[in-house]
mmCIF file of C-alpha atoms in Angstrom:
data_model
loop_
_atom_site.group_PDB
_atom_site.id
_atom_site.type_symbol
_atom_site.label_atom_id
_atom_site.label_comp_id
_atom_site.label_asym_id
_atom_site.label_seq_id
_atom_site.Cartn_x
_atom_site.Cartn_y
_atom_site.Cartn_z
ATOM 1 C CA MET A 1 -0.013 0.046 0.010
ATOM 2 C CA PRO A 2 1.499 3.388 -0.959
ATOM 3 C CA PRO A 3 2.296 5.714 1.907
ATOM 4 C CA GLY A 4 -0.796 7.606 2.988
ATOM 5 C CA ALA A 5 -3.259 5.263 1.279
ATOM 6 C CA HIS A 6 -5.767 3.963 3.764
ATOM 7 C CA CYS A 7 -8.918 1.874 3.420
ATOM 8 C CA SER A 8 -10.806 3.486 6.282
ATOM 9 C CA ASP A 9 -10.507 5.780 9.302
ATOM 10 C CA ILE A 10 -9.298 4.419 12.597
ATOM 11 C CA GLU A 11 -11.744 3.647 15.380
ATOM 12 C CA GLU A 12 -10.852 5.188 18.704
ATOM 13 C CA ASN A 13 -10.076 3.004 21.703
ATOM 14 C CA LEU A 14 -9.125 0.054 19.609
ATOM 15 C CA LEU A 15 -5.580 -1.345 19.812
ATOM 16 C CA ILE A 16 -3.923 -4.187 17.965
ATOM 17 C CA LEU A 17 -1.298 -6.045 20.015
ATOM 18 C CA THR A 18 1.183 -8.562 18.620
ATOM 19 C CA VAL A 19 4.382 -10.223 19.573
ATOM 20 C CA ALA A 20 7.271 -10.286 17.120
ATOM 21 C CA THR A 21 10.907 -10.777 18.189
ATOM 22 C CA GLU A 22 12.336 -9.987 14.671
ATOM 23 C CA ASP A 23 11.314 -7.668 11.879
ATOM 24 C CA SER A 24 10.537 -10.364 9.271
ATOM 25 C CA ASP A 25 8.816 -10.165 5.907
ATOM 26 C CA GLY A 26 5.744 -11.703 7.550
ATOM 27 C CA LEU A 27 5.654 -8.832 10.126
ATOM 28 C CA LYS A 28 5.993 -6.315 7.268
ATOM 29 C CA ARG A 29 3.051 -7.885 5.427
ATOM 30 C CA PHE A 30 0.885 -7.794 8.552
ATOM 31 C CA GLN A 31 1.772 -4.193 9.254
ATOM 32 C CA ARG A 32 1.025 -3.244 5.625
ATOM 33 C CA SER A 33 -2.446 -4.770 5.845
ATOM 34 C CA ALA A 34 -3.025 -2.984 9.170
ATOM 35 C CA GLN A 35 -1.857 0.287 7.714
ATOM 36 C CA CYS A 36 -4.318 -0.145 4.813
ATOM 37 C CA PHE A 37 -7.203 0.101 7.360
ATOM 38 C CA ASN A 38 -5.388 2.535 9.656
ATOM 39 C CA TYR A 39 -5.314 0.057 12.618
ATOM 40 C CA LYS A 40 -3.221 1.191 15.577
ATOM 41 C CA VAL A 41 -0.620 -1.646 16.081
ATOM 42 C CA LYS A 42 1.732 -2.096 18.981
ATOM 43 C CA VAL A 43 4.576 -4.712 18.537
ATOM 44 C CA LEU A 44 5.754 -6.302 21.779
ATOM 45 C CA GLY A 45 9.186 -8.076 22.176
ATOM 46 C CA LEU A 46 10.885 -6.778 19.135
ATOM 47 C CA ASN A 47 14.647 -7.657 19.089
ATOM 48 C CA GLU A 48 14.196 -10.065 22.048
ATOM 49 C CA GLU A 49 15.519 -13.581 21.868
ATOM 50 C CA TRP A 50 12.678 -15.972 20.983
ATOM 51 C CA ARG A 51 12.083 -18.495 23.843
ATOM 52 C CA GLY A 52 8.696 -19.975 23.096
ATOM 53 C CA GLU A 53 4.906 -19.537 23.020
ATOM 54 C CA GLY A 54 4.724 -18.626 26.689
ATOM 55 C CA GLN A 55 6.814 -15.558 25.970
ATOM 56 C CA LYS A 56 3.956 -14.154 24.020
ATOM 57 C CA VAL A 57 1.542 -14.462 26.998
ATOM 58 C CA ARG A 58 4.087 -12.985 29.466
ATOM 59 C CA LEU A 59 4.654 -9.930 27.227
ATOM 60 C CA LEU A 60 0.948 -9.488 26.664
ATOM 61 C CA LYS A 61 0.142 -9.834 30.391
ATOM 62 C CA SER A 62 2.758 -7.238 31.241
ATOM 63 C CA ASP A 63 1.501 -4.775 28.725
ATOM 64 C CA LEU A 64 -2.124 -5.189 29.737
ATOM 65 C CA ASP A 65 -1.351 -4.167 33.365
ATOM 66 C CA GLN A 66 -1.828 -0.555 32.297
ATOM 67 C CA TYR A 67 -5.342 -1.377 31.003
ATOM 68 C CA ALA A 68 -6.576 -3.251 34.040
ATOM 69 C CA ASP A 69 -9.460 -0.940 34.781
ATOM 70 C CA ARG A 70 -10.230 0.222 31.275
ATOM 71 C CA GLU A 71 -12.707 -0.931 28.631
ATOM 72 C CA ASP A 72 -10.609 -0.253 25.598
ATOM 73 C CA LEU A 73 -11.079 -2.864 22.877
ATOM 74 C CA ILE A 74 -7.859 -4.909 22.281
ATOM 75 C CA LEU A 75 -7.235 -7.528 19.648
ATOM 76 C CA TYR A 76 -4.204 -9.798 20.065
ATOM 77 C CA THR A 77 -2.969 -11.671 17.030
ATOM 78 C CA ASP A 78 0.113 -13.493 15.829
ATOM 79 C CA SER A 79 1.599 -11.431 13.036
ATOM 80 C CA TYR A 80 4.175 -13.444 10.960
ATOM 81 C CA ASP A 81 1.309 -15.440 9.366
ATOM 82 C CA THR A 82 -1.648 -13.037 9.584
ATOM 83 C CA ILE A 83 -3.286 -10.421 7.443
ATOM 84 C CA PHE A 84 -6.217 -8.052 7.855
ATOM 85 C CA ALA A 85 -8.925 -8.246 5.224
ATOM 86 C CA SER A 86 -11.226 -5.532 6.664
ATOM 87 C CA GLY A 87 -11.296 -2.498 8.843
ATOM 88 C CA PRO A 88 -11.985 -1.456 12.491
ATOM 89 C CA ALA A 89 -15.719 -0.585 11.911
ATOM 90 C CA GLU A 90 -16.547 -4.083 10.757
ATOM 91 C CA LEU A 91 -14.381 -5.705 13.440
ATOM 92 C CA ILE A 92 -16.091 -3.780 16.246
ATOM 93 C CA LYS A 93 -19.454 -4.436 14.875
ATOM 94 C CA LYS A 94 -18.939 -8.197 14.659
ATOM 95 C CA PHE A 95 -17.414 -8.225 18.181
ATOM 96 C CA LYS A 96 -20.455 -6.479 19.701
ATOM 97 C CA GLN A 97 -22.740 -8.907 17.838
ATOM 98 C CA ALA A 98 -20.919 -11.842 19.617
ATOM 99 C CA LYS A 99 -22.256 -10.470 22.939
ATOM 100 C CA SER A 100 -19.147 -11.674 24.872
ATOM 101 C CA LYS A 101 -16.313 -9.859 26.642
ATOM 102 C CA VAL A 102 -13.706 -12.128 25.017
ATOM 103 C CA VAL A 103 -13.905 -13.832 21.590
ATOM 104 C CA PHE A 104 -11.204 -16.342 20.447
ATOM 105 C CA SER A 105 -10.622 -17.661 16.996
ATOM 106 C CA ALA A 106 -12.001 -21.239 16.362
ATOM 107 C CA GLU A 107 -10.360 -24.233 14.566
ATOM 108 C CA SER A 108 -11.658 -27.463 13.209
ATOM 109 C CA VAL A 109 -8.819 -29.468 14.807
ATOM 110 C CA VAL A 110 -8.137 -29.711 18.554
ATOM 111 C CA TYR A 111 -4.608 -28.792 19.645
ATOM 112 C CA PRO A 112 -2.210 -29.540 21.432
ATOM 113 C CA ASP A 113 -3.825 -32.392 23.310
ATOM 114 C CA ARG A 114 -6.401 -34.628 21.563
ATOM 115 C CA ARG A 115 -7.584 -35.771 24.940
ATOM 116 C CA LEU A 116 -9.323 -32.400 25.355
ATOM 117 C CA GLU A 117 -11.650 -32.964 22.537
ATOM 118 C CA THR A 118 -14.420 -34.621 24.558
ATOM 119 C CA LYS A 119 -14.337 -31.695 26.990
ATOM 120 C CA TYR A 120 -15.329 -29.090 24.408
ATOM 121 C CA PRO A 121 -18.928 -27.968 24.321
ATOM 122 C CA SER A 122 -20.815 -29.166 21.290
ATOM 123 C CA VAL A 123 -21.891 -26.699 18.628
ATOM 124 C CA GLN A 124 -24.811 -26.744 16.137
ATOM 125 C CA GLU A 125 -22.719 -25.105 13.414
ATOM 126 C CA GLY A 126 -19.095 -24.052 12.964
ATOM 127 C CA LYS A 127 -15.728 -24.878 14.316
ATOM 128 C CA ARG A 128 -15.615 -26.294 17.805
ATOM 129 C CA PHE A 129 -12.155 -25.862 19.065
ATOM 130 C CA LEU A 130 -10.223 -22.832 20.444
ATOM 131 C CA GLY A 131 -7.326 -21.280 18.490
ATOM 132 C CA SER A 132 -4.937 -19.124 20.519
ATOM 133 C CA GLY A 133 -3.464 -17.243 17.523
ATOM 134 C CA ALA A 134 -6.006 -14.416 17.643
ATOM 135 C CA PHE A 135 -8.540 -13.142 20.210
ATOM 136 C CA ILE A 136 -10.351 -9.910 21.006
ATOM 137 C CA GLY A 137 -11.877 -8.498 24.086
ATOM 138 C CA THR A 138 -12.240 -5.476 26.407
ATOM 139 C CA ALA A 139 -8.973 -4.631 28.169
ATOM 140 C CA ASN A 140 -10.233 -5.260 31.716
ATOM 141 C CA TYR A 141 -11.507 -8.692 30.827
ATOM 142 C CA LEU A 142 -8.339 -9.631 28.967
ATOM 143 C CA HIS A 143 -6.515 -8.616 32.101
ATOM 144 C CA LYS A 144 -8.628 -11.026 34.037
ATOM 145 C CA LEU A 145 -8.079 -13.710 31.292
ATOM 146 C CA LEU A 146 -4.257 -13.607 31.823
ATOM 147 C CA ALA A 147 -4.298 -13.117 35.562
ATOM 148 C CA ASP A 148 -3.364 -16.775 36.336
ATOM 149 C CA TRP A 149 -0.514 -16.981 33.942
ATOM 150 C CA ASP A 150 2.791 -17.752 35.695
ATOM 151 C CA ASP A 151 4.301 -20.451 33.384
ATOM 152 C CA ALA A 152 7.776 -20.354 31.707
ATOM 153 C CA ASP A 153 8.409 -18.814 28.333
ATOM 154 C CA ASP A 154 8.585 -22.273 26.673
ATOM 155 C CA ALA A 155 5.173 -23.328 28.033
ATOM 156 C CA SER A 156 2.248 -23.730 25.631
ATOM 157 C CA SER A 157 -0.006 -20.740 25.348
ATOM 158 C CA GLN A 158 -2.536 -22.825 23.353
ATOM 159 C CA LEU A 159 -2.838 -25.301 26.266
ATOM 160 C CA PHE A 160 -3.151 -22.523 28.829
ATOM 161 C CA PHE A 161 -6.046 -20.788 26.921
ATOM 162 C CA SER A 162 -7.708 -24.109 26.091
ATOM 163 C CA ASN A 163 -7.829 -25.192 29.653
ATOM 164 C CA LEU A 164 -9.070 -21.822 30.729
ATOM 165 C CA PHE A 165 -11.946 -22.034 28.172
ATOM 166 C CA LEU A 166 -12.818 -25.591 29.196
ATOM 167 C CA ASP A 167 -13.268 -24.568 32.827
ATOM 168 C CA PRO A 168 -16.999 -23.727 32.827
ATOM 169 C CA VAL A 169 -16.651 -21.401 35.922
ATOM 170 C CA LYS A 170 -13.825 -19.299 34.383
ATOM 171 C CA ARG A 171 -15.479 -19.444 30.915
ATOM 172 C CA GLU A 172 -18.681 -17.872 32.282
ATOM 173 C CA LYS A 173 -16.956 -15.451 34.691
ATOM 174 C CA ILE A 174 -14.746 -13.966 31.915
ATOM 175 C CA ASN A 175 -17.538 -14.425 29.427
ATOM 176 C CA ILE A 176 -15.475 -16.183 26.689
ATOM 177 C CA THR A 177 -16.873 -17.497 23.405
ATOM 178 C CA LEU A 178 -15.356 -18.856 20.167
ATOM 179 C CA ASP A 179 -15.907 -17.370 16.695
ATOM 180 C CA HIS A 180 -17.461 -20.573 15.457
ATOM 181 C CA ARG A 181 -18.546 -19.332 12.037
ATOM 182 C CA CYS A 182 -15.384 -17.369 11.230
ATOM 183 C CA ARG A 183 -17.066 -14.021 11.178
ATOM 184 C CA ILE A 184 -13.962 -12.344 12.676
ATOM 185 C CA PHE A 185 -11.191 -14.789 12.487
ATOM 186 C CA GLN A 186 -10.343 -17.325 9.694
ATOM 187 C CA ASN A 187 -7.821 -19.995 10.667
ATOM 188 C CA LEU A 188 -6.698 -21.760 7.457
ATOM 189 C CA HIS A 189 -5.376 -24.814 9.299
ATOM 190 C CA GLY A 190 -7.925 -27.585 8.546
ATOM 191 C CA SER A 191 -9.951 -25.252 6.386
ATOM 192 C CA VAL A 192 -8.005 -24.338 3.273
ATOM 193 C CA GLY A 193 -10.672 -25.627 0.968
ATOM 194 C CA ASP A 194 -13.365 -23.456 2.622
ATOM 195 C CA VAL A 195 -11.690 -20.155 1.658
ATOM 196 C CA VAL A 196 -11.667 -18.413 -1.769
ATOM 197 C CA LEU A 197 -10.836 -14.945 -2.931
ATOM 198 C CA LYS A 198 -13.695 -12.461 -3.346
ATOM 199 C CA PHE A 199 -12.809 -9.511 -5.538
ATOM 200 C CA GLU A 200 -14.641 -6.370 -4.529
ATOM 201 C CA ASN A 201 -14.399 -2.819 -5.924
ATOM 202 C CA GLY A 202 -10.769 -1.910 -5.378
ATOM 203 C CA ARG A 203 -9.934 -4.488 -2.715
ATOM 204 C CA VAL A 204 -10.005 -8.219 -2.075
ATOM 205 C CA ARG A 205 -11.610 -10.246 0.687
ATOM 206 C CA ALA A 206 -11.509 -13.903 1.775
ATOM 207 C CA ARG A 207 -14.843 -15.636 1.713
ATOM 208 C CA ASN A 208 -15.604 -18.637 3.823
ATOM 209 C CA LEU A 209 -17.752 -20.899 1.658
ATOM 210 C CA ALA A 210 -18.767 -23.214 4.471
ATOM 211 C CA TYR A 211 -20.450 -20.470 6.486
ATOM 212 C CA ASN A 212 -20.804 -17.752 3.891
ATOM 213 C CA THR A 213 -18.895 -15.288 6.024
ATOM 214 C CA LEU A 214 -16.265 -12.652 5.308
ATOM 215 C CA PRO A 215 -13.607 -12.878 8.037
ATOM 216 C CA VAL A 216 -11.749 -9.734 9.147
ATOM 217 C CA LEU A 217 -8.466 -11.424 9.927
ATOM 218 C CA ILE A 218 -6.803 -14.340 8.125
ATOM 219 C CA HIS A 219 -4.382 -16.653 9.935
ATOM 220 C CA GLY A 220 -2.356 -19.312 8.156
ATOM 221 C CA ASN A 221 -0.042 -21.244 10.459
ATOM 222 C CA LYS A 222 1.918 -24.428 9.908
ATOM 223 C CA ALA A 223 1.506 -25.927 6.537
ATOM 224 C CA THR A 224 -1.119 -23.404 5.605
ATOM 225 C CA LYS A 225 1.406 -20.502 5.437
ATOM 226 C CA LEU A 226 1.735 -21.238 1.659
ATOM 227 C CA GLN A 227 -2.004 -20.652 1.204
ATOM 228 C CA LEU A 228 -1.741 -17.461 3.233
ATOM 229 C CA ASN A 229 1.088 -16.349 0.980
ATOM 230 C CA TYR A 230 -1.203 -16.893 -1.996
ATOM 231 C CA LEU A 231 -4.069 -15.042 -0.345
ATOM 232 C CA GLY A 232 -1.632 -12.255 0.741
ATOM 233 C CA ASN A 233 -0.790 -11.650 -2.913
ATOM 234 C CA TYR A 234 -4.213 -10.101 -3.224
ATOM 235 C CA ILE A 235 -5.675 -9.306 0.247
ATOM 236 C CA PRO A 236 -6.535 -6.559 1.024
ATOM 237 C CA ARG A 237 -5.103 -4.483 -1.833
ATOM 238 C CA SER A 238 -1.912 -6.079 -2.876
ATOM 239 C CA TRP A 239 -3.406 -6.820 -6.302
ATOM 240 C CA THR A 240 -6.808 -5.760 -7.591
ATOM 241 C CA PHE A 241 -8.369 -5.739 -11.019
ATOM 242 C CA GLU A 242 -8.575 -1.943 -10.826
ATOM 243 C CA THR A 243 -5.029 -1.116 -9.722
ATOM 244 C CA GLY A 244 -2.844 -4.221 -10.630
ATOM 245 C CA CYS A 245 -0.017 -4.808 -8.163
ATOM 246 C CA THR A 246 0.048 -2.030 -5.553
ATOM 247 C CA VAL A 247 3.090 -3.323 -3.583
ATOM 248 C CA CYS A 248 5.417 -4.177 -6.379
ATOM 249 C CA ASP A 249 6.968 -0.769 -6.466
ATOM 250 C CA GLU A 250 7.315 -0.376 -2.632
ATOM 251 C CA GLY A 251 10.719 0.385 -1.264
ATOM 252 C CA LEU A 252 12.549 0.746 -4.506
ATOM 253 C CA ARG A 253 16.302 1.574 -4.307
ATOM 254 C CA SER A 254 17.556 4.188 -6.716
ATOM 255 C CA LEU A 255 21.071 4.043 -8.070
ATOM 256 C CA GLN A 256 20.704 7.203 -10.064
ATOM 257 C CA GLY A 257 22.129 9.588 -7.445
ATOM 258 C CA ILE A 258 25.369 7.633 -7.017
ATOM 259 C CA LYS A 259 28.124 9.593 -8.818
ATOM 260 C CA ASN A 260 31.157 7.896 -7.412
ATOM 261 C CA GLU A 261 31.396 4.288 -8.744
ATOM 262 C CA GLU A 262 33.080 3.144 -5.529
ATOM 263 C CA TYR A 263 29.747 3.592 -3.773
ATOM 264 C CA PHE A 264 27.800 1.163 -6.059
ATOM 265 C CA PRO A 265 26.856 -2.081 -4.234
ATOM 266 C CA LEU A 266 29.357 -4.890 -4.646
ATOM 267 C CA VAL A 267 27.859 -7.807 -6.687
ATOM 268 C CA VAL A 268 29.221 -11.287 -7.135
ATOM 269 C CA ILE A 269 28.165 -12.836 -10.477
ATOM 270 C CA GLY A 270 28.194 -16.633 -10.508
ATOM 271 C CA VAL A 271 28.516 -18.091 -14.014
ATOM 272 C CA PHE A 272 27.833 -21.798 -14.569
ATOM 273 C CA ILE A 273 28.890 -23.933 -17.489
ATOM 274 C CA GLU A 274 27.461 -27.489 -17.007
ATOM 275 C CA GLN A 275 27.174 -28.846 -20.548
ATOM 276 C CA PRO A 276 28.472 -28.097 -24.060
ATOM 277 C CA THR A 277 26.696 -24.828 -25.164
ATOM 278 C CA PRO A 278 26.881 -22.904 -28.421
ATOM 279 C CA PHE A 279 27.867 -19.184 -28.472
ATOM 280 C CA VAL A 280 29.713 -19.138 -25.168
ATOM 281 C CA SER A 281 32.033 -16.475 -26.445
ATOM 282 C CA GLU A 282 28.969 -14.340 -27.251
ATOM 283 C CA PHE A 283 27.746 -14.911 -23.615
ATOM 284 C CA PHE A 284 30.925 -13.586 -22.197
ATOM 285 C CA LYS A 285 30.827 -10.557 -24.574
ATOM 286 C CA ARG A 286 27.311 -9.673 -23.232
ATOM 287 C CA LEU A 287 28.455 -10.219 -19.623
ATOM 288 C CA ASN A 288 31.309 -7.829 -20.163
ATOM 289 C CA ASN A 289 28.948 -5.314 -21.640
ATOM 290 C CA LEU A 290 26.781 -5.006 -18.622
ATOM 291 C CA GLN A 291 26.286 -1.343 -17.688
ATOM 292 C CA TYR A 292 27.622 -1.638 -14.134
ATOM 293 C CA PRO A 293 31.015 -0.579 -12.705
ATOM 294 C CA LYS A 294 33.339 -3.460 -13.106
ATOM 295 C CA LYS A 295 35.329 -2.578 -10.059
ATOM 296 C CA ARG A 296 32.144 -3.334 -8.088
ATOM 297 C CA ILE A 297 31.765 -6.866 -9.712
ATOM 298 C CA GLN A 298 33.366 -10.074 -8.669
ATOM 299 C CA VAL A 299 33.031 -12.948 -11.063
ATOM 300 C CA TYR A 300 32.910 -16.630 -10.113
ATOM 301 C CA ILE A 301 33.003 -19.086 -13.082
ATOM 302 C CA ALA A 302 32.361 -22.824 -12.545
ATOM 303 C CA ASN A 303 33.129 -24.656 -15.844
ATOM 304 C CA HIS A 304 32.574 -28.438 -16.165
ATOM 305 C CA GLU A 305 33.233 -28.732 -19.833
ATOM 306 C CA ASN A 306 36.729 -29.215 -21.332
ATOM 307 C CA HIS A 307 35.585 -27.784 -24.585
ATOM 308 C CA HIS A 308 34.888 -24.387 -22.967
ATOM 309 C CA GLU A 309 38.140 -23.917 -21.175
ATOM 310 C CA LYS A 310 39.393 -21.765 -24.031
ATOM 311 C CA HIS A 311 36.470 -19.493 -23.857
ATOM 312 C CA VAL A 312 36.853 -18.964 -20.062
ATOM 313 C CA ALA A 313 40.567 -18.408 -20.513
ATOM 314 C CA ALA A 314 39.862 -15.812 -23.220
ATOM 315 C CA PHE A 315 37.418 -13.902 -21.081
ATOM 316 C CA VAL A 316 39.698 -13.895 -18.039
ATOM 317 C CA GLY A 317 42.797 -13.000 -20.031
ATOM 318 C CA ASP A 318 41.127 -10.182 -21.945
ATOM 319 C CA HIS A 319 39.019 -8.657 -19.135
ATOM 320 C CA GLY A 320 39.832 -10.235 -15.783
ATOM 321 C CA ALA A 321 41.907 -7.337 -14.666
ATOM 322 C CA GLU A 322 38.976 -4.920 -15.153
ATOM 323 C CA TYR A 323 36.913 -6.581 -12.401
ATOM 324 C CA ASN A 324 37.212 -6.327 -8.670
ATOM 325 C CA ALA A 325 38.017 -10.054 -8.581
ATOM 326 C CA VAL A 326 37.652 -13.062 -10.828
ATOM 327 C CA LYS A 327 37.759 -16.664 -9.664
ATOM 328 C CA PHE A 328 37.256 -19.668 -11.871
ATOM 329 C CA ILE A 329 37.323 -23.476 -11.539
ATOM 330 C CA GLY A 330 37.774 -25.917 -14.367
ATOM 331 C CA PRO A 331 36.698 -29.536 -15.096
ATOM 332 C CA GLU A 332 39.954 -30.789 -13.595
ATOM 333 C CA GLU A 333 38.803 -29.748 -10.136
ATOM 334 C CA ALA A 334 35.835 -32.275 -10.337
ATOM 335 C CA THR A 335 33.522 -30.165 -8.195
ATOM 336 C CA SER A 336 29.945 -31.371 -8.172
ATOM 337 C CA LEU A 337 27.296 -29.156 -9.719
ATOM 338 C CA ALA A 338 25.692 -28.511 -6.420
ATOM 339 C CA ASP A 339 28.969 -27.690 -4.642
ATOM 340 C CA ALA A 340 29.988 -25.375 -7.521
ATOM 341 C CA ARG A 341 26.838 -23.369 -6.997
ATOM 342 C CA ASN A 342 27.224 -23.300 -3.259
ATOM 343 C CA ASN A 343 30.733 -22.093 -3.661
ATOM 344 C CA GLY A 344 29.501 -19.211 -5.913
ATOM 345 C CA ILE A 345 27.140 -18.056 -3.086
ATOM 346 C CA ASP A 346 29.880 -18.422 -0.550
ATOM 347 C CA MET A 347 32.053 -16.108 -2.447
ATOM 348 C CA CYS A 348 29.413 -13.361 -1.651
ATOM 349 C CA ARG A 349 28.432 -14.608 1.815
ATOM 350 C CA GLN A 350 32.030 -14.743 3.111
ATOM 351 C CA ASN A 351 32.650 -11.116 1.881
ATOM 352 C CA LEU A 352 31.077 -8.604 4.238
ATOM 353 C CA GLU A 353 31.119 -5.990 1.503
ATOM 354 C CA CYS A 354 29.049 -8.108 -0.914
ATOM 355 C CA GLU A 355 25.434 -6.989 -1.125
ATOM 356 C CA TYR A 356 24.081 -8.999 -4.037
ATOM 357 C CA TYR A 357 24.609 -12.336 -5.694
ATOM 358 C CA PHE A 358 23.631 -12.824 -9.415
ATOM 359 C CA SER A 359 23.551 -16.352 -10.603
ATOM 360 C CA ILE A 360 23.323 -17.089 -14.284
ATOM 361 C CA ASP A 361 23.859 -20.163 -16.560
ATOM 362 C CA VAL A 362 25.926 -19.789 -19.676
ATOM 363 C CA GLN A 363 22.993 -20.749 -21.986
ATOM 364 C CA VAL A 364 21.097 -17.513 -20.972
ATOM 365 C CA VAL A 365 21.132 -14.657 -23.519
ATOM 366 C CA LEU A 366 21.564 -11.329 -21.680
ATOM 367 C CA ASN A 367 19.823 -8.916 -23.989
ATOM 368 C CA ASN A 368 19.381 -6.270 -21.370
ATOM 369 C CA SER A 369 22.679 -4.720 -20.478
ATOM 370 C CA THR A 370 21.110 -2.717 -17.520
ATOM 371 C CA VAL A 371 19.780 -5.847 -15.820
ATOM 372 C CA LEU A 372 21.955 -5.630 -12.768
ATOM 373 C CA ARG A 373 20.938 -2.063 -12.061
ATOM 374 C CA THR A 374 17.299 -2.936 -12.786
ATOM 375 C CA LEU A 375 17.302 -5.925 -10.429
ATOM 376 C CA ILE A 376 19.028 -4.047 -7.579
ATOM 377 C CA GLU A 377 16.659 -1.109 -7.803
ATOM 378 C CA GLN A 378 13.770 -3.493 -7.149
ATOM 379 C CA ASN A 379 15.225 -3.900 -3.609
ATOM 380 C CA LYS A 380 13.889 -7.469 -3.152
ATOM 381 C CA SER A 381 15.435 -10.251 -1.118
ATOM 382 C CA ILE A 382 15.253 -12.780 -4.007
ATOM 383 C CA ILE A 383 14.174 -12.327 -7.647
ATOM 384 C CA GLY A 384 13.877 -15.209 -10.081
ATOM 385 C CA PRO A 385 12.831 -15.253 -13.748
ATOM 386 C CA VAL A 386 9.620 -16.605 -15.145
ATOM 387 C CA ILE A 387 10.499 -18.639 -18.192
ATOM 388 C CA GLY A 388 7.915 -20.195 -20.532
ATOM 389 C CA ARG A 389 7.636 -21.908 -23.857
ATOM 390 C CA VAL A 390 5.993 -20.223 -26.826
ATOM 391 C CA ASP A 391 2.317 -21.142 -27.457
ATOM 392 C CA THR A 392 2.103 -23.344 -24.372
ATOM 393 C CA LEU A 393 1.183 -22.903 -20.727
ATOM 394 C CA TRP A 394 4.374 -24.545 -19.537
ATOM 395 C CA SER A 395 6.680 -22.492 -17.372
ATOM 396 C CA ASN A 396 9.283 -22.852 -14.556
ATOM 397 C CA PHE A 397 6.787 -21.088 -12.208
ATOM 398 C CA TRP A 398 4.977 -23.225 -9.615
ATOM 399 C CA GLY A 399 1.681 -21.517 -8.567
ATOM 400 C CA ALA A 400 1.155 -23.945 -5.655
ATOM 401 C CA LEU A 401 2.320 -27.194 -3.973
ATOM 402 C CA ASN A 402 0.419 -30.285 -3.255
ATOM 403 C CA SER A 403 0.444 -32.099 0.165
ATOM 404 C CA ASP A 404 3.616 -33.973 -0.919
ATOM 405 C CA GLY A 405 5.464 -30.798 -1.816
ATOM 406 C CA TYR A 406 5.245 -31.227 -5.580
ATOM 407 C CA TYR A 407 3.823 -29.028 -8.317
ATOM 408 C CA ALA A 408 0.126 -28.020 -8.236
ATOM 409 C CA ARG A 409 -1.670 -25.577 -10.483
ATOM 410 C CA SER A 410 -2.988 -22.544 -8.611
ATOM 411 C CA GLU A 411 -6.140 -20.750 -9.533
ATOM 412 C CA ASP A 412 -4.160 -17.796 -10.852
ATOM 413 C CA TYR A 413 -1.415 -19.797 -12.607
ATOM 414 C CA ILE A 414 -2.689 -19.278 -16.159
ATOM 415 C CA ASP A 415 -3.238 -15.543 -15.669
ATOM 416 C CA ILE A 416 0.345 -15.092 -14.327
ATOM 417 C CA VAL A 417 2.022 -17.165 -17.032
ATOM 418 C CA LEU A 418 0.151 -15.375 -19.736
ATOM 419 C CA ARG A 419 1.196 -12.052 -17.948
ATOM 420 C CA GLN A 420 -2.408 -11.003 -17.516
ATOM 421 C CA ARG A 421 -1.574 -10.650 -13.841
ATOM 422 C CA MET A 422 1.728 -9.127 -13.118
#
């Protein structure tokens, strides 16, 4: 979401609390979705060492002490694997409709102890079991909820909240209920098939087909993180039919203002020759023509073909001195293909000055001489190419994985491969 772009106005006296010990991509995604709706988010535990689930409860309990006598509405949620799909007004409305002081997310699978299953109250419709990844309540009742917590940081928060809910006296005293029909919280674990994308005017929701509901918060833990990644490519406004991709140009890094070549990022280029390949001399000519300061490039060449030793030698002899460094290994070193690629990455990893690693096989034709600049300016952790075959739907892109970790076709695969969705 571009800076300043919001989906709604913030509701007063509503606070989102989360625990995150490191500033991960998952946390950034969560914060982006919260910013879209102008939620007020407070992150607890940032830069602490992670010790376990109980650490979340300890941090939350400590922070809630200041709200002990207040009725502010507070939502706690995990953040690495969570995204908002709607705003505060809808969240508050659905919480009030639940007519409880504390509402937990619900799951279709009991965890962490299957023996607790028989103790859960039966329900006419919806998910029966408590999920501790997200809950909402008034501050004073959340303070009561956590009053008995005194376990270690590595204790199970899920077990603590489950036992508390399963105690009829405490459940009634604190007035706890579960969001059985996923009106507020959608846990994907055990329910991936229930959730589809719903494209609205300028934004995207997740629809629960089983209960015909539109959850406000989507949570995808364990194996369902892949499905959350898929949903997060769209929800809430990452990609819409009206705007296309709204996050693709976030955080770009410009190299335009760098006048002194010494200040360009240092890049290691790994070149791999694994089979006889035509036009290798042309490949090295294109490599040498890259529009990037050569003194900020280190080249690693792994050649497994005797036939191409002369081409490597010609490139190193003619241009090697122009680069920051050149390292090459030949067929006589008998390095495995995998080790050769790992060694290329190590050349960057072991150099504190190296910021980027660019891997390329010799059969690739580099038509764009500005490719290094273009990729660096995207400012992404990893960028890979989408390669297809003319007049077919084959590509190297996997839209999804099946339960065994192998290729599966995602709903948006064809649109992406045909570049109808970028």
